[in-house]
Each structure stands twice: as C-alpha cells, then as structure tokens.
Amino acid sequence: MKVKLLCTLLFFISQCNYSQTIKGKVIFNNYAIADVEVINANTKTLTSSDANGKFSIAVKTNDVLVFVSKGYEVKQIAINSETITKNNLTIELILKAEELNEVVITKMPSINLSLDENYEQGKLDKLALEKSTRSLKTGVYNGSIENGMDLMRIGGMILGLFRKEKETAAKTVPKIEFKARAATEYNQKFYVESLKLKPEQIPLFLEFCDADPKSKTVSESSNGLALMDFLFSKNTEFKKLTPVAR
C-alpha cells in the first residue's frame, strides 16, 4: 500500500515539475486552421499548427498557452494536470469582428447602377461587342477591327478603376496605435495572471510601454510573438520602478 501511495505521489510531482509534450488541434467552425502561432507564455517557446491544424508543444502544469493567428481573436488557456493527462486539446478560435466586416464590405456592390452614367455606357459597349461577334460569325473577314477603339477605351477604363482602387486602399490603411492593439489582443486576465500586474496598474503599464519608440514598430508588426516579447521585456523594467509599479 505504501509503495502504491509513493508511486502516485511521484507521478504527480513529475507532472508538476517536468515538461511534457502535449498535442492538439486548432479549428474554426470545425475547419482546421494552419500556421497558428502556439506560444508557451512561461517558457517563451513557439510552434505553429500544420496544414491540418495540428500542433505539439512542451508544457508543464500551470503553464499558459497563447494562440495567435491573423484575423482571429487571441486565445489563451492554462495547463493543468488533467489537460496533460488527456493530451488531446481542441482549440476553437473566434474570427475578429473587423475581419468579418471587411469580407462583407468587399462583396457589396460599390456602384449605384441605376444612377451611374458609366453603367449606361457599359451597356452600349456590350451591344457593340455583340454586334462585332455577329459580324465575325458570318465567316467573312475584311481585315478591319470593328469597334477596335471601343475595346481600347474599355481597357483603359478597367485599368483606371484598378489604379483608383489601389490608391484608395493605400490611403485608407489605418495606423495601429500600440495601446489599442495591446488592449485588443490581450485581455485583463493576461496582464494579471501572465504579467502578474494588478488591475489598477494595467493602464499605467500600457502608457509606460507606449512611451518606448519601439512600441510603434511592434504595434504595426503582424508577428504576434513580437508584441508578446515586448510586453514581457517592458514588464521586467516596469516592476523595477519604485514606487510606481508597487
């Protein structure tokens, strides 16, 4: 009996103190998500999900795993002994609201056809092309290109639309503020549990980070790990301040 109790005790101690590889899968609406960054916030190790959404990473009890993917909300989970024993995580991400809005907007028609003169001209161009096609079907070719100038004009119009759309997109790309991104991607639980900050310290901490010129570069980077590393490094500096961080 004592031997069994000792073995059980040793088993739980090993679960708490030694890293083990845990496996899982990242999904959205039952579809696998590839290239999701899986980060162990405690050991700062990183891996990515494969084409089938599967991943494996070394963890131990009380570690925090963070899942980061462009277009999805950041998700984090705490590892316990039950999670390690089960060794089969299923992580479901949530699509960001702004990403969903962009998809809807791009599929909406941007031209009011009933009032647009270009639409009326487009109908005339279509009739001209149909007329040209009927002429070719007769089997007689006289060496001329009927409505050739119309085709050139149509091509120029299309090219102009592409250029205008590209210029508009370049002008409307918003600059991401550091504090806004940090507050959006990481909730209060992350700052309290992972960074060991008090709730009332969080706004001051974000101001402290924003004062660093490096925060501008980090906020515009698409690399989620870069933002996390920056927060951890600034947290170390923040806690050295006295009596600000206490």
Short mmCIF file of C-alpha atoms in Angstrom, two decimals:
data_model
loop_
_atom_site.label_atom_id
_atom_site.label_comp_id
_atom_site.label_asym_id
_atom_site.label_seq_id
_atom_site.Cartn_x
_atom_site.Cartn_y
_atom_site.Cartn_z
CA MET A 1 0.00 0.00 0.00
CA LYS A 2 2.80 2.40 0.90
CA VAL A 3 4.55 1.56 -2.36
CA LYS A 4 1.44 2.44 -4.39
CA LEU A 5 0.99 5.70 -2.48
CA LEU A 6 4.63 6.63 -3.08
CA CYS A 7 4.36 5.87 -6.80
CA THR A 8 1.24 8.02 -7.06
CA LEU A 9 2.94 10.87 -5.24
CA LEU A 10 5.99 10.68 -7.50
CA PHE A 11 3.73 10.69 -10.56
CA PHE A 12 2.02 13.94 -9.54
CA ILE A 13 5.34 15.56 -8.66
CA SER A 14 6.70 14.72 -12.10
CA GLN A 15 3.56 16.15 -13.69
CA CYS A 16 4.14 19.46 -11.91
CA ASN A 17 7.88 19.86 -12.38
CA TYR A 18 8.80 18.31 -15.71
CA SER A 19 7.78 19.42 -19.17
CA GLN A 20 5.81 17.04 -21.34
CA THR A 21 4.79 17.27 -24.95
CA ILE A 22 1.11 17.97 -25.40
CA LYS A 23 -0.78 17.67 -28.68
CA GLY A 24 -3.83 19.44 -30.02
CA LYS A 25 -5.70 20.91 -32.98
CA VAL A 26 -6.80 24.47 -33.82
CA ILE A 27 -10.15 24.91 -35.60
CA PHE A 28 -12.73 27.48 -36.66
CA ASN A 29 -16.28 26.30 -37.39
CA ASN A 30 -14.94 22.70 -37.47
CA TYR A 31 -12.34 23.62 -40.11
CA ALA A 32 -8.64 23.24 -39.34
CA ILE A 33 -6.55 26.44 -39.21
CA ALA A 34 -2.95 26.27 -40.42
CA ASP A 35 0.00 28.48 -39.39
CA VAL A 36 -1.43 29.44 -35.99
CA GLU A 37 1.34 30.53 -33.61
CA VAL A 38 1.20 28.44 -30.41
CA ILE A 39 3.23 30.14 -27.67
CA ASN A 40 4.11 28.90 -24.20
CA ALA A 41 3.99 32.22 -22.32
CA ASN A 42 6.00 30.82 -19.40
CA THR A 43 8.92 29.29 -21.32
CA LYS A 44 8.51 31.57 -24.40
CA THR A 45 8.73 28.56 -26.72
CA LEU A 46 6.90 28.74 -30.03
CA THR A 47 5.46 26.35 -32.58
CA SER A 48 2.86 26.54 -35.38
CA SER A 49 -0.10 24.42 -36.42
CA ASP A 50 0.36 22.37 -39.60
CA ALA A 51 -1.92 22.18 -42.66
CA ASN A 52 -4.35 20.02 -40.65
CA GLY A 53 -4.40 22.46 -37.73
CA LYS A 54 -2.40 20.08 -35.52
CA PHE A 55 0.42 21.10 -33.18
CA SER A 56 2.56 19.78 -30.33
CA ILE A 57 4.46 21.76 -27.69
CA ALA A 58 6.30 21.13 -24.42
CA VAL A 59 4.34 22.20 -21.31
CA LYS A 60 4.08 21.61 -17.60
CA THR A 61 1.37 22.28 -15.05
CA ASN A 62 0.41 25.97 -14.64
CA ASP A 63 1.93 26.97 -17.99
CA VAL A 64 -0.17 29.31 -20.16
CA LEU A 65 -0.55 28.63 -23.89
CA VAL A 66 -1.40 31.54 -26.20
CA PHE A 67 -2.80 31.05 -29.72
CA VAL A 68 -2.23 33.86 -32.23
CA SER A 69 -3.39 33.99 -35.85
CA LYS A 70 -4.06 36.93 -38.16
CA GLY A 71 -7.78 37.58 -38.47
CA TYR A 72 -8.69 35.72 -35.27
CA GLU A 73 -9.05 36.74 -31.64
CA VAL A 74 -6.08 35.83 -29.42
CA LYS A 75 -6.89 32.88 -27.15
CA GLN A 76 -5.05 31.60 -24.09
CA ILE A 77 -5.53 28.56 -21.86
CA ALA A 78 -3.96 27.45 -18.58
CA ILE A 79 -2.45 23.96 -18.45
CA ASN A 80 -3.33 21.69 -15.55
CA SER A 81 -2.64 18.03 -14.74
CA GLU A 82 -5.94 16.94 -16.31
CA THR A 83 -5.05 18.68 -19.58
CA ILE A 84 -1.65 16.96 -19.67
CA THR A 85 -3.18 13.55 -18.91
CA LYS A 86 -5.83 13.93 -21.62
CA ASN A 87 -3.20 15.17 -24.12
CA ASN A 88 -5.74 16.00 -26.82
CA LEU A 89 -6.54 19.71 -26.94
CA THR A 90 -9.14 21.17 -29.29
CA ILE A 91 -8.76 24.93 -29.57
CA GLU A 92 -11.52 26.84 -31.37
CA LEU A 93 -10.65 30.41 -32.43
CA ILE A 94 -13.10 33.25 -32.99
CA LEU A 95 -12.98 35.44 -36.10
CA LYS A 96 -12.32 39.12 -35.38
CA ALA A 97 -15.37 41.34 -35.90
CA GLU A 98 -13.46 43.81 -38.09
CA GLU A 99 -12.24 40.99 -40.37
CA LEU A 100 -15.81 39.81 -40.83
CA ASN A 101 -16.94 43.33 -41.70
CA GLU A 102 -14.20 43.65 -44.32
CA VAL A 103 -15.36 40.44 -46.02
CA VAL A 104 -18.94 41.69 -46.16
CA ILE A 105 -17.97 45.12 -47.48
CA THR A 106 -15.76 43.77 -50.27
CA LYS A 107 -18.62 41.62 -51.57
CA MET A 108 -21.08 44.54 -51.72
CA PRO A 109 -21.54 46.45 -54.99
CA SER A 110 -19.80 49.82 -54.82
CA ILE A 111 -21.63 51.42 -57.78
CA ASN A 112 -25.25 52.53 -57.94
CA LEU A 113 -26.06 51.16 -61.38
CA SER A 114 -29.36 52.92 -61.80
CA LEU A 115 -27.73 56.37 -61.45
CA ASP A 116 -24.24 55.74 -62.85
CA GLU A 117 -23.57 57.03 -66.37
CA ASN A 118 -20.67 54.58 -66.71
CA TYR A 119 -23.14 51.73 -66.34
CA GLU A 120 -25.22 53.05 -69.23
CA GLN A 121 -22.05 53.36 -71.33
CA GLY A 122 -21.16 49.79 -70.34
CA LYS A 123 -24.44 48.55 -71.82
CA LEU A 124 -23.62 50.33 -75.08
CA ASP A 125 -20.15 48.73 -75.08
CA LYS A 126 -21.73 45.31 -74.58
CA LEU A 127 -24.06 45.85 -77.55
CA ALA A 128 -21.09 46.91 -79.68
CA LEU A 129 -19.18 43.76 -78.76
CA GLU A 130 -22.19 41.57 -79.57
CA LYS A 131 -22.51 43.27 -82.94
CA SER A 132 -18.83 42.64 -83.62
CA THR A 133 -19.22 38.97 -82.67
CA ARG A 134 -22.18 38.53 -85.04
CA SER A 135 -20.13 40.02 -87.86
CA LEU A 136 -17.30 37.51 -87.35
CA LYS A 137 -19.77 34.59 -87.36
CA THR A 138 -20.64 35.33 -91.00
CA GLY A 139 -17.23 33.88 -91.98
CA VAL A 140 -16.24 36.96 -93.98
CA TYR A 141 -13.28 38.97 -92.65
CA ASN A 142 -12.41 42.24 -94.34
CA GLY A 143 -9.18 42.94 -92.43
CA SER A 144 -10.64 45.61 -90.17
CA ILE A 145 -11.22 45.51 -86.43
CA GLU A 146 -14.75 46.65 -85.83
CA ASN A 147 -15.23 48.64 -82.62
CA GLY A 148 -11.47 48.47 -82.02
CA MET A 149 -11.48 51.92 -80.41
CA ASP A 150 -14.30 50.84 -78.08
CA LEU A 151 -12.19 47.90 -76.87
CA MET A 152 -9.24 50.21 -76.21
CA ARG A 153 -11.46 52.61 -74.31
CA ILE A 154 -12.95 49.79 -72.22
CA GLY A 155 -9.47 48.51 -71.39
CA GLY A 156 -8.41 52.00 -70.29
CA MET A 157 -11.48 52.32 -68.09
CA ILE A 158 -10.77 48.99 -66.37
CA LEU A 159 -7.12 49.90 -65.81
CA GLY A 160 -8.18 53.25 -64.35
CA LEU A 161 -10.58 51.55 -61.93
CA PHE A 162 -7.81 49.21 -60.73
CA ARG A 163 -5.44 52.15 -60.17
CA LYS A 164 -8.09 54.16 -58.33
CA GLU A 165 -8.98 51.21 -56.09
CA LYS A 166 -5.30 50.60 -55.28
CA GLU A 167 -4.69 54.28 -54.44
CA THR A 168 -7.80 54.41 -52.24
CA ALA A 169 -6.74 51.29 -50.35
CA ALA A 170 -3.26 52.73 -49.77
CA LYS A 171 -4.71 55.96 -48.37
CA THR A 172 -7.24 54.28 -46.07
CA VAL A 173 -4.89 51.84 -44.31
CA PRO A 174 -5.14 52.95 -40.66
CA LYS A 175 -2.13 53.20 -38.38
CA ILE A 176 -2.44 50.87 -35.40
CA GLU A 177 -1.95 52.51 -32.01
CA PHE A 178 0.09 50.41 -29.59
CA LYS A 179 -2.24 50.74 -26.62
CA ALA A 180 -5.28 49.89 -28.73
CA ARG A 181 -3.68 46.75 -30.13
CA ALA A 182 -2.29 45.63 -26.77
CA ALA A 183 -5.70 46.06 -25.13
CA THR A 184 -7.50 44.30 -28.01
CA GLU A 185 -5.26 41.25 -28.37
CA TYR A 186 -4.69 40.65 -24.66
CA ASN A 187 -7.44 40.88 -22.08
CA GLN A 188 -7.13 41.79 -18.40
CA LYS A 189 -6.64 38.15 -17.42
CA PHE A 190 -3.39 38.03 -19.42
CA TYR A 191 -1.94 41.09 -17.67
CA VAL A 192 -3.00 39.88 -14.22
CA GLU A 193 -2.07 36.18 -14.50
CA SER A 194 0.81 36.15 -17.00
CA LEU A 195 2.45 39.51 -16.26
CA LYS A 196 1.46 39.49 -12.54
CA LEU A 197 0.14 43.06 -12.66
CA LYS A 198 -2.63 44.48 -10.52
CA PRO A 199 -5.75 45.60 -12.43
CA GLU A 200 -5.14 49.24 -11.49
CA GLN A 201 -1.55 49.01 -12.82
CA ILE A 202 -2.55 47.95 -16.34
CA PRO A 203 -3.33 51.45 -17.79
CA LEU A 204 -0.08 52.84 -16.33
CA PHE A 205 1.86 49.86 -17.70
CA LEU A 206 0.46 50.42 -21.21
CA GLU A 207 1.40 54.11 -21.01
CA PHE A 208 4.91 53.05 -19.94
CA CYS A 209 5.18 50.71 -22.95
CA ASP A 210 3.76 53.31 -25.34
CA ALA A 211 6.48 55.77 -24.31
CA ASP A 212 9.09 53.44 -25.77
CA PRO A 213 9.65 54.30 -29.51
CA LYS A 214 9.89 50.58 -30.21
CA SER A 215 6.18 50.25 -29.42
CA LYS A 216 5.29 51.93 -32.73
CA THR A 217 7.18 49.27 -34.71
CA VAL A 218 5.77 46.43 -32.63
CA SER A 219 2.16 47.65 -32.98
CA GLU A 220 2.42 47.70 -36.80
CA SER A 221 4.03 44.23 -36.97
CA SER A 222 1.86 41.24 -37.92
CA ASN A 223 4.01 39.00 -35.72
CA GLY A 224 2.03 38.27 -32.53
CA LEU A 225 5.12 36.88 -30.81
CA ALA A 226 6.95 40.22 -31.23
CA LEU A 227 4.19 42.02 -29.31
CA MET A 228 4.23 39.42 -26.53
CA ASP A 229 8.04 39.53 -26.17
CA PHE A 230 7.88 43.34 -25.99
CA LEU A 231 5.25 43.21 -23.23
CA PHE A 232 7.28 40.70 -21.19
CA SER A 233 10.51 42.72 -21.52
CA LYS A 234 8.80 46.02 -20.59
CA ASN A 235 7.09 44.29 -17.68
CA THR A 236 10.51 43.46 -16.22
CA GLU A 237 11.54 47.13 -16.49
CA PHE A 238 8.19 48.32 -15.13
CA LYS A 239 8.48 46.23 -11.96
CA LYS A 240 11.94 47.68 -11.20
CA LEU A 241 10.42 51.14 -10.86
CA THR A 242 9.82 52.30 -7.28
CA PRO A 243 7.27 53.16 -6.09
CA VAL A 244 5.41 53.33 -9.46
CA ALA A 245 4.89 49.61 -10.03
CA ARG A 246 4.11 48.78 -6.38
#
